[in-house]
Each structure stands twice: as structure tokens, then as C-alpha cells.
RNA sequence: GGGUCGCUAGCUCAUCAGGUAGAGCACCGGCCUUUUAAGCCGGUUGUGCUGGGUUCAAGUCCCGGGCGACUCACCA
């Protein structure tokens, strides 16, 4: 093999030249089709004259006739070429066309002897010659590394992968419809921020040359969306990317898509109902039902209402300890086999216990409520429980899918809570977003805010185990080796 | 970043007592005008991820490196 493109490249290139020598343009232009293959298939009738285009996926030659399978964006259909229909010259040209090539055809529909809906081709055009072999037709492409790095191959060959991304698109479209119909305004706020606020993750840093300042890719849009509440927009949402400079895993991609919603004059309980309605409607759209049996054998059930339980009770059910009131939380944690360090606060131990023992086992949609105020600086506290917040996280299939709270709109308290958080931070360069607090000082209406991780929602609704299966181009380490770092 | 596992033809996989590599599909040539994982006959295909080491001999054993999957940590 003299070329990394493989042994067949030269062969196919020779095929291409042979075609060009007899005057065939191997890279055609516009081709108007009359219907997609799916449209043809639905209510298939014999005797229709149609034009279609797509990629040749299989070839079955029979001497003076040839069957091929052609795939377009919607479906697959068998085509039939006969020497005495298209003529000897064209028939010989067609023999040079290979699996992987993209063609346009015109012909008449008919059923074969075996009852297969087929298009009897009367004329064809080569639209694009493929120079590299496709993965195998029967086993498809399984190597996940190739599937992610060369997603185009994955999409050509694996129909179920196509379907996942069509579903993803449908879900996002329906989310937009849902909020638009309720009077929400879709907005776009900065992805590049001079201060990465609204969450606690490590940001990606970049630099603006003309301004001469560092900028951060946003870790959340929250503080900007709340400025819009101050601005009187009252109901806003944004569906866009967040960037977090953290580890990559089955559930984490450095850039991921987040829906954030803010509704003035509402609270986190309104957000709960909104979430229930939205997600159960999406389930009906995708599944035709609010529940479905998953690959792991469990039936995931989004039928409303969903279970609601406080964080403390959820932990108490499993560990039999009330970490809010237990005298020595460190001791109690050790007795429950929770890994804690001496400097952890009571609140941190509580959430640690939840993450260690409860979260992973919550399969059905469950609202976990009343998170400790010390860990939620942007959430409003509960009137008679000043150390707890009016917040919920939605857990589905053992992972966080949504997060919402009654937004803190008291600027004095907001400043104090942000400062408290800053004091605990290791990073002494961090500042609080003064302009955000200033905005609150002008007056923000009480509001409910909600964030839903779109990738994880799509994972649940498409029964995907890895976030890489719902992101077209997930982040991977580059294949190319940097020679300088080679022998470290 | 740590741990475990993986990497053999374009793809899916074999070879595993260390003796210098195979099958199916794809591809090339021949036959075949309703096949559909078409069929029949013949054929080509590999720095066995990479770099060292042990050995008469390494895909196979040992060590370094790369990438990936899972997992722990960080986080959503």
C-alpha cells in the first residue's frame, strides 16, 4: 500500500479516468428530482415516471441487466437497469459506476417478480464518483473511533444513526414550538464573556486581539438571560452551546447544548410543571407514547406527574441519615461509606451522599428539591427554611437532566451570596459580575428559571448510552501525533 | 490525570505451543435480462497502531509511546 487512502484509491481513480475519457462528467451539477425515495415508497404505484437521486449502496449484476440499491436522505430503493432499455453504450458506462457513487436517475416504477418496489431506469447521470470504498454492507461500520471521527461514513452506512440525528432535530424544533406558543421569546446571549458566570465549571479561555483582553467561552447563559428579565422581556429562552473545560466522559462533552428558560412572575414549581409537560409531550412525539421499553430492559416512563422528593429525604431513604440535622455529618458519612474530606461542609456531604448512593439509581424521572443554599448562590431560599432553596434537579436514568429554581431577585442578598461563594473559591482571580448585580438593583421580577441539557434529553429519548451518539462531531483527541511531544 | 480492556486487508472478524497471515463482504477478470447478504468460476489486497527489547525466528512474549472504549476523579 503506497498511499494511506488505501489500495483501492488508484483503482477507482483509473475508473474515473476511463469514464472521463469517454466524455462522462463524473462530478455532475444540479439534478431536479420529482420525489424522495420515501415518497415513492409510500403508496407505491406501478407505472409512474419519476426522477430520483442518491448513493449506490449495493450492486447485483446479471449480465444484460443490473439491480442496484440506491439510498437518499429518506429511504432506500432498488433500481433496475436493462441493456436494451438504456442502450449498449450507456450500459457499458453504467458498469463503470461503483458502489459509493452518487447518481441521478429517471425511470418507471414497477414491482419485480419478488414483489419489490423498483424503479426501471430509462436514463441516468453520474453526479459524483467515489474514490474510496465504503464500509461493508452487512455488518456496517462498528468501530466507534471511525464512526465519530468520520461521522459521514457512519451516516451513510448506519441508518439508525441517521435516525437519532433526525430525532434530535425534531426534538429541538418541538421545543422551540412549545415555548414560542407560550409567548416566550427566543434570544441569543454572548458565547464569549469577559467573566464566565452562572455556574462553577472551569471555562475555556481565549484572547481578543483588538480589544487586548482575555475572553472566556461561556459556561452558562444564565446571568445574561436574567438581565433580559430586568429589561422587561419577561419570558425568554435560549437553546445554544455551553463550554466547560472539564473531563470528557460518556455523559460529558466539552461543548454541549443547553436550553435555558426564564419566566417572570413564576417560580420553580411552575418550572416543574413546564418541564413535565414539555418532556412528556416530546416523548409522545418521539415514541408515540409517554413510556417506552429501553435497551436495558427498563420501561422509562414520562407519564405525569413525576415523583418529587427533597434532597434530604432522598438521601435519608437510602442511608437512613438526615444529614441536615445529624449531629456529626462527617461521622455519619463515614458510617455510610461516603468518601468525605475533613474540610467538607454539611451541605457538601449531603450532596456527596446523594451523588454517591442515590442519583445513579433514580431511573424514572424524579424531581429532587430543596438544595442547600450554600451551594446555589443564584436561587431564592424557601421562606420558612432559610438554608434551603426553591430549587429542583430532574434526574432521569441516573443522571441530571434539568435544573431549575426560583430566581433570587434580591440584589443585596445576591451580592452577599456571590461574595460568600467567592470567599470559598480557590481561584483568587475570580470576580463577581458587578453588572449583573447592578441589573438586579434596578429590579428583576420574581421568576422561575429552568435549564435542560438537550444532549442528555436526546440520549433518553433515543435510548443512547453515550453523549457521543447524540452529538454529530463529539470531541476526540486528534489522531495526528505531535512529534515534539512524542517521547515524553 | 489514575485503573481495566482494545487496536490484524477498505469494512466485519479469524489466526493465540512464538515458525514470517486468512475468511466473508468490497475490489479486478469471466458467465448470467426480475435479483435483493443474487449466484457460479478465477484473481489482487496487509509497514499486523507505533518505537524499542528478548529470540535462530515476534501480530503472538517484555518495555516505552499513540489513539479509542469503559471506569474513577473534575463537572452538567
Coordinates of C-alpha atoms (C1' of nucleotides) in Angstrom, one line a residue:
Chain A
X1 CA 0.0 0.0 0.0
X2 CA 1.7 3.2 -1.2
X3 CA -1.0 5.6 0.0
X4 CA -2.8 6.0 3.2
X5 CA -6.0 6.2 1.3
X6 CA -5.7 2.5 0.6
X7 CA -5.2 0.1 -2.1
X8 CA -8.4 0.8 -4.0
X9 CA -7.9 4.5 -4.5
X10 CA -5.7 4.0 -7.6
X11 CA -8.1 1.5 -9.0
X12 CA -11.1 3.8 -8.6
X13 CA -9.1 6.8 -9.9
X14 CA -8.4 4.7 -13.0
X15 CA -12.1 4.0 -13.3
X16 CA -12.8 7.7 -13.0
X17 CA -10.3 8.5 -15.8
X18 CA -11.8 5.8 -18.0
X19 CA -15.2 7.5 -17.6
X20 CA -13.8 10.9 -18.3
X21 CA -12.0 9.7 -21.4
X22 CA -15.3 8.6 -22.9
X23 CA -16.8 12.0 -22.2
X24 CA -18.6 11.3 -18.9
X25 CA -18.6 14.2 -16.4
X26 CA -18.0 12.3 -13.1
X27 CA -19.0 15.3 -11.0
X28 CA -22.3 16.4 -12.2
X29 CA -24.4 19.5 -11.5
X30 CA -27.9 20.3 -10.4
X31 CA -30.3 17.4 -10.7
X32 CA -34.0 18.0 -10.1
X33 CA -35.8 15.1 -8.5
X34 CA -39.6 14.6 -8.5
X35 CA -39.7 12.8 -5.2
X36 CA -37.7 11.3 -2.4
X37 CA -37.4 7.6 -2.2
X38 CA -39.6 7.6 0.9
X39 CA -42.4 9.4 -1.0
X40 CA -42.0 6.9 -3.8
X41 CA -42.3 4.0 -1.3
X42 CA -45.3 5.4 0.5
X43 CA -48.3 4.3 -1.6
X44 CA -46.1 2.9 -4.3
X45 CA -47.9 2.6 -7.7
X46 CA -46.6 0.9 -10.8
X47 CA -46.2 2.9 -14.0
X48 CA -45.1 6.3 -12.5
X49 CA -42.4 8.2 -14.3
X50 CA -40.1 9.7 -11.7
X51 CA -36.7 11.2 -11.1
X52 CA -34.6 10.5 -8.0
X53 CA -31.0 10.8 -6.8
X54 CA -28.9 9.1 -4.2
X55 CA -25.9 7.0 -3.4
X56 CA -25.4 3.5 -4.8
X57 CA -25.2 1.1 -1.9
X58 CA -25.4 -2.4 -3.4
X59 CA -24.8 -3.9 -6.9
X60 CA -26.2 -7.1 -8.3
X61 CA -25.2 -7.7 -11.9
X62 CA -26.9 -10.2 -14.1
X63 CA -25.2 -9.9 -17.4
X64 CA -27.5 -7.8 -19.5
X65 CA -29.3 -6.4 -16.5
X66 CA -28.3 -5.0 -13.2
X67 CA -30.0 -4.4 -9.9
X68 CA -28.7 -1.8 -7.5
X69 CA -29.8 -0.3 -4.2
X70 CA -29.8 3.4 -4.0
X71 CA -30.1 5.4 -0.8
X72 CA -31.2 9.0 -0.4
X73 CA -31.9 11.1 2.7
X74 CA -35.2 9.5 3.3
X75 CA -35.0 5.8 2.3
X76 CA -33.6 3.2 0.1
X77 CA -34.9 1.8 -3.2
X78 CA -34.0 -0.9 -5.7
X79 CA -33.2 0.3 -9.3
X80 CA -33.2 -1.9 -12.3
X81 CA -31.0 -1.3 -15.4
X82 CA -31.6 -3.2 -18.6
X83 CA -29.2 -3.2 -21.5
X84 CA -31.9 -3.0 -24.2
X85 CA -33.7 -0.1 -22.3
X86 CA -30.8 2.2 -21.7
X87 CA -28.8 1.1 -24.8
X88 CA -25.4 -0.7 -25.0
X89 CA -23.2 2.4 -24.7
X90 CA -24.9 3.6 -21.6
X91 CA -25.0 0.1 -20.2
X92 CA -21.2 -0.1 -20.6
X93 CA -20.8 3.3 -18.9
X94 CA -23.0 2.2 -16.1
X95 CA -20.8 -0.8 -15.5
X96 CA -18.0 1.6 -14.6
X97 CA -20.2 3.1 -11.9
X98 CA -19.5 1.6 -8.5
X99 CA -20.9 1.3 -5.0
X100 CA -20.5 4.6 -3.3
X101 CA -21.1 6.7 -6.4
X102 CA -23.9 9.2 -6.4
X103 CA -26.3 9.1 -9.4
X104 CA -29.4 10.7 -10.6
X105 CA -31.9 8.5 -12.5
X106 CA -35.2 8.8 -14.4
X107 CA -37.5 5.8 -14.9
X108 CA -40.7 4.0 -14.3
X109 CA -41.9 2.3 -11.2
X110 CA -42.8 -1.4 -11.1
X111 CA -42.9 -4.4 -8.9
X112 CA -40.4 -7.2 -9.5
X113 CA -41.4 -10.9 -9.5
X114 CA -40.5 -10.9 -5.9
X115 CA -42.8 -8.0 -5.2
X116 CA -40.0 -5.5 -4.6
X117 CA -40.9 -1.9 -5.4
X118 CA -38.4 -1.0 -8.1
X119 CA -37.5 1.8 -10.5
X120 CA -36.8 0.7 -14.0
X121 CA -34.2 3.2 -15.1
X122 CA -34.5 4.8 -18.5
X123 CA -31.7 7.3 -18.1
X124 CA -29.1 8.0 -15.5
X125 CA -26.4 10.7 -14.8
X126 CA -23.3 10.2 -12.7
X127 CA -23.4 13.0 -10.1
X128 CA -20.3 12.2 -8.0
X129 CA -17.7 9.5 -8.4
X130 CA -16.5 8.0 -5.1
X131 CA -12.8 7.2 -4.9
X132 CA -12.7 5.4 -1.5
X133 CA -14.5 2.2 -0.6
X134 CA -17.5 2.3 1.7
X135 CA -17.6 0.1 4.8
X136 CA -19.2 -3.3 4.4
X137 CA -22.9 -3.5 3.6
X138 CA -23.9 -6.2 6.0
X139 CA -22.0 -5.6 9.2
X140 CA -21.9 -1.8 8.6
X141 CA -19.4 0.3 10.5
X142 CA -18.9 -0.6 14.1
X143 CA -15.5 0.9 15.0
X144 CA -16.6 3.7 17.3
X145 CA -13.5 5.7 16.6
X146 CA -14.1 5.8 12.9
X147 CA -17.8 6.4 13.5
X148 CA -17.0 9.5 15.5
X149 CA -14.0 10.8 13.5
X150 CA -15.6 10.1 10.1
X151 CA -19.3 10.7 11.0
X152 CA -20.1 11.0 7.3
X153 CA -19.4 7.3 6.9
X154 CA -21.4 6.4 10.0
X155 CA -24.3 8.4 8.5
X156 CA -24.0 6.8 5.0
X157 CA -24.0 3.3 6.4
X158 CA -25.9 3.2 9.7
X159 CA -29.5 4.1 9.3
X160 CA -30.2 4.1 13.0
X161 CA -27.5 6.8 13.4
X162 CA -29.3 8.9 10.9
X163 CA -32.5 8.4 12.7
X164 CA -31.0 9.6 16.0
X165 CA -30.0 12.9 14.5
X166 CA -33.3 13.3 12.7
X167 CA -35.0 12.8 16.1
X168 CA -32.6 15.2 17.7
X169 CA -33.6 17.9 15.2
X170 CA -37.3 17.1 15.7
X171 CA -36.9 17.4 19.5
X172 CA -35.3 20.8 19.2
X173 CA -37.8 22.0 16.7
X174 CA -40.6 21.0 19.0
X175 CA -39.0 22.6 22.0
X176 CA -39.0 25.9 20.1
X177 CA -42.6 25.4 19.1
X178 CA -43.5 24.7 22.7
X179 CA -42.0 27.9 24.1
X180 CA -43.0 30.1 21.1
X181 CA -46.6 29.1 21.5
X182 CA -46.5 30.0 25.2
X183 CA -45.3 33.5 24.5
X184 CA -41.6 33.0 25.1
X185 CA -39.0 34.9 23.1
X186 CA -36.0 33.1 21.7
X187 CA -32.9 35.1 22.3
X188 CA -29.1 34.8 21.8
X189 CA -26.7 36.0 24.5
X190 CA -22.9 36.1 24.4
X191 CA -20.9 32.9 24.0
X192 CA -17.7 34.9 24.6
X193 CA -17.8 36.6 28.0
X194 CA -15.2 38.6 29.9
X195 CA -16.4 36.8 33.0
X196 CA -17.6 33.2 32.9
X197 CA -20.5 33.2 35.3
X198 CA -23.7 31.4 36.0
X199 CA -22.1 28.1 37.0
X200 CA -19.0 26.8 38.7
X201 CA -17.2 24.9 35.9
X202 CA -13.7 25.8 34.6
X203 CA -14.0 27.9 31.4
X204 CA -12.1 27.8 28.1
X205 CA -10.0 30.9 27.8
X206 CA -9.2 32.8 24.6
X207 CA -8.0 36.3 23.8
X208 CA -9.4 39.1 21.7
X209 CA -6.5 40.8 19.9
X210 CA -8.1 44.1 19.0
X211 CA -9.5 44.6 22.5
X212 CA -6.4 43.2 24.1
X213 CA -8.4 41.3 26.7
X214 CA -8.9 37.7 27.7
X215 CA -12.3 36.3 27.0
X216 CA -14.0 33.1 28.2
X217 CA -16.3 30.8 26.3
X218 CA -19.5 30.8 28.4
X219 CA -20.2 28.1 30.9
X220 CA -23.8 29.2 31.1
X221 CA -26.1 32.0 29.7
X222 CA -27.9 32.5 33.0
X223 CA -26.7 35.9 34.1
X224 CA -27.4 37.4 30.7
X225 CA -30.9 35.9 30.4
X226 CA -31.8 37.4 33.8
X227 CA -30.6 40.8 32.6
X228 CA -33.3 40.3 29.9
X229 CA -35.9 39.8 32.7
X230 CA -34.7 43.1 34.2
X231 CA -35.2 44.5 30.7
X232 CA -38.8 43.5 30.7
X233 CA -38.8 40.7 28.2
X234 CA -40.5 38.5 30.9
X235 CA -40.4 35.2 29.0
X236 CA -37.2 34.2 27.3
X237 CA -35.4 31.1 26.3
X238 CA -32.1 30.2 24.6
X239 CA -31.0 27.0 23.0
X240 CA -27.3 27.1 22.5
X241 CA -23.9 25.8 23.3
X242 CA -22.2 25.9 26.7
X243 CA -18.4 25.2 27.0
X244 CA -16.9 23.6 30.0
X245 CA -13.2 22.8 30.4
X246 CA -13.7 19.6 32.3
X247 CA -13.2 15.9 31.8
X248 CA -14.8 14.1 28.8
X249 CA -17.0 11.1 29.5
X250 CA -20.0 9.1 28.4
X251 CA -22.1 11.9 29.7
X252 CA -19.9 14.9 29.1
X253 CA -18.7 16.7 26.0
X254 CA -16.7 19.9 26.3
X255 CA -19.3 21.7 24.3
X256 CA -22.9 20.8 24.9
X257 CA -26.3 22.2 24.1
X258 CA -28.4 23.8 26.8
X259 CA -31.9 25.0 26.9
X260 CA -32.4 27.8 29.5
X261 CA -35.8 29.3 30.1
X262 CA -36.9 32.2 32.3
X263 CA -40.4 33.1 33.1
X264 CA -41.2 36.3 35.1
X265 CA -43.8 36.1 37.9
X266 CA -43.4 32.3 38.1
X267 CA -41.4 30.1 40.4
X268 CA -39.6 26.7 40.4
X269 CA -42.9 24.9 40.8
X270 CA -44.2 26.4 37.6
X271 CA -40.9 25.2 36.1
X272 CA -41.6 21.7 37.3
X273 CA -45.0 21.6 35.6
X274 CA -43.5 23.2 32.5
X275 CA -40.8 20.5 32.4
X276 CA -43.3 17.7 32.9
X277 CA -45.5 19.0 30.1
X278 CA -42.6 19.6 27.7
X279 CA -40.8 16.4 28.2
X280 CA -43.9 14.2 28.2
X281 CA -45.1 15.8 25.0
X282 CA -41.7 15.3 23.4
X283 CA -41.8 11.6 24.5
X284 CA -45.2 11.3 22.8
X285 CA -43.8 12.9 19.7
X286 CA -40.8 10.6 19.5
X287 CA -42.2 7.4 20.9
X288 CA -45.9 7.8 20.3
X289 CA -46.4 7.3 24.0
X290 CA -45.1 8.7 27.3
X291 CA -43.3 5.4 28.1
X292 CA -41.0 3.0 26.3
X293 CA -39.0 -0.1 27.0
X294 CA -35.3 0.7 26.7
X295 CA -32.5 -1.5 25.6
X296 CA -31.5 -2.2 29.2
X297 CA -35.0 -3.8 29.7
X298 CA -36.4 -1.0 31.9
X299 CA -39.5 0.9 30.9
X300 CA -38.8 4.6 31.0
X301 CA -42.0 6.3 31.9
X302 CA -42.5 10.1 31.5
X303 CA -46.2 9.9 32.3
X304 CA -47.0 12.9 34.5
X305 CA -46.9 13.6 37.4
X306 CA -43.4 12.6 38.2
X307 CA -42.0 11.7 41.6
X308 CA -41.0 14.6 43.8
X309 CA -38.7 14.3 46.9
X310 CA -36.4 16.5 48.8
X311 CA -32.7 16.0 48.6
X312 CA -32.5 15.2 52.3
X313 CA -35.3 12.7 52.2
X314 CA -33.9 11.0 49.1
X315 CA -30.6 10.5 50.9
X316 CA -32.4 9.5 54.1
X317 CA -34.3 6.8 52.2
X318 CA -31.1 5.2 51.2
X319 CA -28.6 6.0 54.0
X320 CA -31.1 6.3 56.9
X321 CA -29.4 9.5 57.9
X322 CA -30.9 13.0 57.9
X323 CA -27.8 15.0 57.0
X324 CA -29.5 18.3 57.7
X325 CA -29.9 17.5 61.4
X326 CA -27.5 14.7 62.2
X327 CA -25.1 15.9 64.9
X328 CA -21.8 14.9 63.3
X329 CA -22.2 14.7 59.5
X330 CA -18.6 13.6 58.9
X331 CA -19.0 10.7 61.3
X332 CA -22.4 9.8 59.8
X333 CA -20.9 9.9 56.3
X334 CA -18.1 7.6 57.3
X335 CA -20.5 5.2 58.7
X336 CA -22.4 5.1 55.4
X337 CA -19.2 4.6 53.4
X338 CA -19.3 8.0 51.8
X339 CA -15.9 9.4 51.0
X340 CA -15.6 12.8 52.7
X341 CA -12.7 15.0 53.5
X342 CA -12.5 17.0 56.8
X343 CA -13.0 20.4 55.2
X344 CA -16.3 19.4 53.6
X345 CA -19.3 21.2 54.9
X346 CA -22.5 19.6 56.0
X347 CA -24.2 20.7 52.8
X348 CA -21.4 19.3 50.6
X349 CA -21.6 16.0 52.4
X350 CA -25.3 15.8 51.8
X351 CA -24.9 16.3 48.0
X352 CA -21.9 13.9 48.0
X353 CA -24.1 11.3 49.6
X354 CA -26.8 11.9 47.0
X355 CA -24.4 11.6 44.1
X356 CA -22.7 8.5 45.6
X357 CA -25.7 6.5 46.6
X358 CA -29.0 7.9 45.2
X359 CA -28.6 9.7 41.8
X360 CA -27.3 6.7 39.8
X361 CA -30.3 4.6 40.9
X362 CA -33.0 7.1 40.1
X363 CA -34.1 5.6 36.8
X364 CA -37.6 7.1 36.4
X365 CA -37.9 10.9 36.2
X366 CA -37.6 12.3 39.7
X367 CA -37.6 15.9 40.9
X368 CA -35.1 16.3 43.7
X369 CA -35.9 19.5 45.6
X370 CA -34.7 21.8 48.4
X371 CA -30.9 22.1 47.7
X372 CA -28.7 23.8 50.4
X373 CA -28.5 27.5 49.9
X374 CA -24.7 27.5 50.3
X375 CA -24.4 25.6 47.0
X376 CA -26.9 27.6 45.0
X377 CA -26.0 31.3 45.1
X378 CA -28.5 32.2 42.4
X379 CA -31.5 30.5 43.8
X380 CA -34.1 32.0 46.2
X381 CA -34.4 30.5 49.6
X382 CA -37.6 28.9 51.0
X383 CA -39.5 31.2 53.3
X384 CA -39.5 29.0 56.4
X385 CA -36.3 27.2 55.5
X386 CA -33.7 29.9 55.0
X387 CA -30.8 27.4 54.5
X388 CA -32.6 25.6 51.6
X389 CA -33.5 26.9 48.2
X390 CA -36.6 26.7 46.0
X391 CA -34.7 24.5 43.5
X392 CA -35.0 21.2 41.8
X393 CA -32.9 18.9 39.7
X394 CA -34.6 16.4 37.5
X395 CA -32.9 13.0 37.5
X396 CA -33.6 10.6 34.7
X397 CA -31.8 7.3 34.1
X398 CA -29.4 8.1 36.9
X399 CA -28.2 11.5 35.6
X400 CA -29.1 15.1 35.9
X401 CA -31.3 16.2 33.0
X402 CA -32.6 19.5 34.2
X403 CA -32.0 22.1 36.9
X404 CA -34.4 24.9 38.0
X405 CA -35.1 27.4 40.7
X406 CA -37.0 30.3 41.8
X407 CA -34.6 33.0 40.8
X408 CA -33.0 35.1 43.6
X409 CA -34.0 38.7 42.8
X410 CA -32.9 40.5 45.9
X411 CA -29.8 42.3 44.9
X412 CA -28.5 42.8 48.4
X413 CA -28.7 39.1 49.1
X414 CA -27.4 38.2 45.7
X415 CA -24.2 40.2 46.2
X416 CA -23.7 38.6 49.6
X417 CA -24.3 35.1 48.3
X418 CA -21.9 35.7 45.4
X419 CA -19.3 37.1 47.7
X420 CA -19.6 34.1 50.1
X421 CA -19.0 31.8 47.2
X422 CA -16.0 33.8 46.0
X423 CA -14.5 33.6 49.5
X424 CA -14.7 29.8 49.3
X425 CA -13.1 29.7 45.9
X426 CA -9.5 28.7 45.4
X427 CA -9.2 31.0 42.4
X428 CA -8.3 34.4 43.7
X429 CA -8.6 36.0 40.2
X430 CA -12.3 35.4 40.2
X431 CA -14.6 38.4 40.4
X432 CA -18.3 38.7 40.8
X433 CA -20.3 40.0 37.9
X434 CA -21.0 43.5 39.1
X435 CA -23.1 44.5 36.1
X436 CA -25.4 41.5 36.8
X437 CA -25.9 42.7 40.4
X438 CA -26.4 46.2 39.2
X439 CA -29.1 44.9 36.9
X440 CA -30.9 43.3 39.9
X441 CA -30.6 46.6 41.7
X442 CA -32.8 48.1 39.0
X443 CA -35.3 45.4 39.9
X444 CA -35.9 41.9 38.4
X445 CA -39.3 40.4 38.6
X446 CA -39.6 37.2 40.6
X447 CA -39.1 34.4 38.1
X448 CA -38.7 30.8 37.6
X449 CA -35.7 29.6 35.6
X450 CA -35.0 26.3 34.1
X451 CA -32.1 24.6 32.3
X452 CA -32.4 21.3 30.4
X453 CA -29.4 19.5 28.9
X454 CA -30.5 18.9 25.4
X455 CA -27.9 16.2 24.7
X456 CA -29.0 14.2 27.7
X457 CA -32.6 14.7 26.9
X458 CA -31.9 13.3 23.4
X459 CA -30.0 10.5 24.9
X460 CA -33.0 9.5 27.0
X461 CA -35.5 9.8 24.1
X462 CA -33.3 7.9 21.6
X463 CA -32.1 5.3 24.2
X464 CA -28.5 6.3 23.7
X465 CA -25.9 5.3 26.3
X466 CA -23.2 7.8 25.2
X467 CA -23.4 11.6 24.7
X468 CA -21.2 11.0 21.6
X469 CA -24.1 9.2 20.0
X470 CA -26.2 12.3 20.0
X471 CA -23.6 14.8 19.1
X472 CA -22.6 14.7 15.4
X473 CA -19.0 15.5 16.0
X474 CA -18.0 14.7 19.5
X475 CA -14.7 16.0 20.8
X476 CA -11.9 13.5 20.3
X477 CA -8.2 13.8 20.7
X478 CA -6.6 14.4 17.2
X479 CA -5.1 11.4 15.6
X480 CA -2.0 13.2 14.3
X481 CA 0.9 12.9 16.6
X482 CA 2.8 16.0 17.6
X483 CA 6.5 14.9 17.0
X484 CA 7.7 17.3 19.7
X485 CA 5.6 15.6 22.4
X486 CA 6.3 12.1 21.2
X487 CA 8.7 10.6 23.6
X488 CA 7.5 12.2 26.8
Chain B
rG1 C1' -4.7 12.7 35.3
rG2 C1' -5.4 7.1 37.5
rG3 C1' -7.2 2.0 36.5
rU4 C1' -9.0 -2.0 33.1
rC5 C1' -9.6 -3.6 28.1
rG6 C1' -8.9 -3.0 22.9
rC7 C1' -6.1 -1.7 18.1
rU8 C1' -4.7 -7.8 12.3
rA9 C1' -6.9 -6.2 4.4
rG10 C1' -11.3 -0.6 2.7
rC11 C1' -15.2 -2.9 6.4
rU12 C1' -16.7 -7.1 9.9
rC13 C1' -13.8 -10.7 12.1
rA14 C1' -10.3 -15.3 12.4
rU15 C1' -5.3 -16.9 13.4
rC16 C1' -3.1 -17.1 20.0
rA17 C1' 2.7 -24.2 21.6
rG18 C1' 6.3 -17.6 19.1
rG19 C1' 7.7 -20.6 12.8
rU20 C1' 7.2 -14.6 8.9
rA21 C1' -1.2 -14.0 8.0
rG22 C1' -6.7 -16.0 6.5
rA23 C1' -12.5 -15.8 5.6
rG24 C1' -16.8 -13.1 4.2
rC25 C1' -18.2 -8.5 2.1
rA26 C1' -15.8 -4.8 -1.1
rC27 C1' -12.4 -4.7 -5.5
rC28 C1' -10.4 -6.8 -10.5
rG29 C1' -11.4 -10.5 -14.8
rG30 C1' -15.1 -14.1 -17.0
rC31 C1' -20.5 -16.1 -17.3
rC32 C1' -25.5 -14.8 -16.3
rU33 C1' -32.1 -10.0 -18.7
rU34 C1' -36.7 -9.9 -12.2
rU35 C1' -32.1 -10.3 -8.2
rU36 C1' -32.1 -8.4 -3.2
rA37 C1' -26.4 -10.6 2.2
rA38 C1' -28.1 -12.8 -6.0
rG39 C1' -25.3 -17.0 -7.9
rC40 C1' -21.1 -19.6 -10.4
rC41 C1' -15.5 -19.7 -12.0
rG42 C1' -10.7 -17.3 -11.4
rG43 C1' -7.7 -13.3 -9.0
rU44 C1' -5.4 -9.0 -6.1
rU45 C1' -5.2 -6.9 -1.5
rG46 C1' -1.7 -6.1 4.7
rU47 C1' 5.0 -1.1 7.3
rG48 C1' -0.5 -7.0 11.9
rC49 C1' -1.3 1.3 15.8
rU50 C1' 3.9 2.9 16.7
rG51 C1' 9.1 2.6 18.7
rG52 C1' 12.4 -0.5 21.2
rG53 C1' 13.9 -5.4 23.6
rU54 C1' 14.2 -10.9 24.2
rU55 C1' 14.8 -14.9 20.4
rC56 C1' 17.7 -18.6 15.1
rA57 C1' 12.5 -16.7 14.4
rA58 C1' 7.6 -11.8 17.2
rG59 C1' 0.9 -10.0 15.1
rU60 C1' 1.8 -13.5 19.1
rC61 C1' 6.4 -12.7 24.9
rC62 C1' 8.6 -7.9 27.6
rC63 C1' 9.1 -2.4 27.9
rG64 C1' 8.1 2.8 26.2
rG65 C1' 4.6 5.8 23.2
rG66 C1' -0.2 6.9 20.4
rC67 C1' -5.5 6.6 19.9
rG68 C1' -10.1 4.6 21.5
rA69 C1' -13.9 2.2 24.9
rC70 C1' -15.4 1.7 29.9
rU71 C1' -14.4 3.5 34.7
rC72 C1' -12.6 6.8 38.9
rA73 C1' -11.6 12.0 39.7
rC74 C1' -13.5 17.1 37.8
rC75 C1' -18.3 18.7 36.1
rA76 C1' -23.8 19.2 33.6

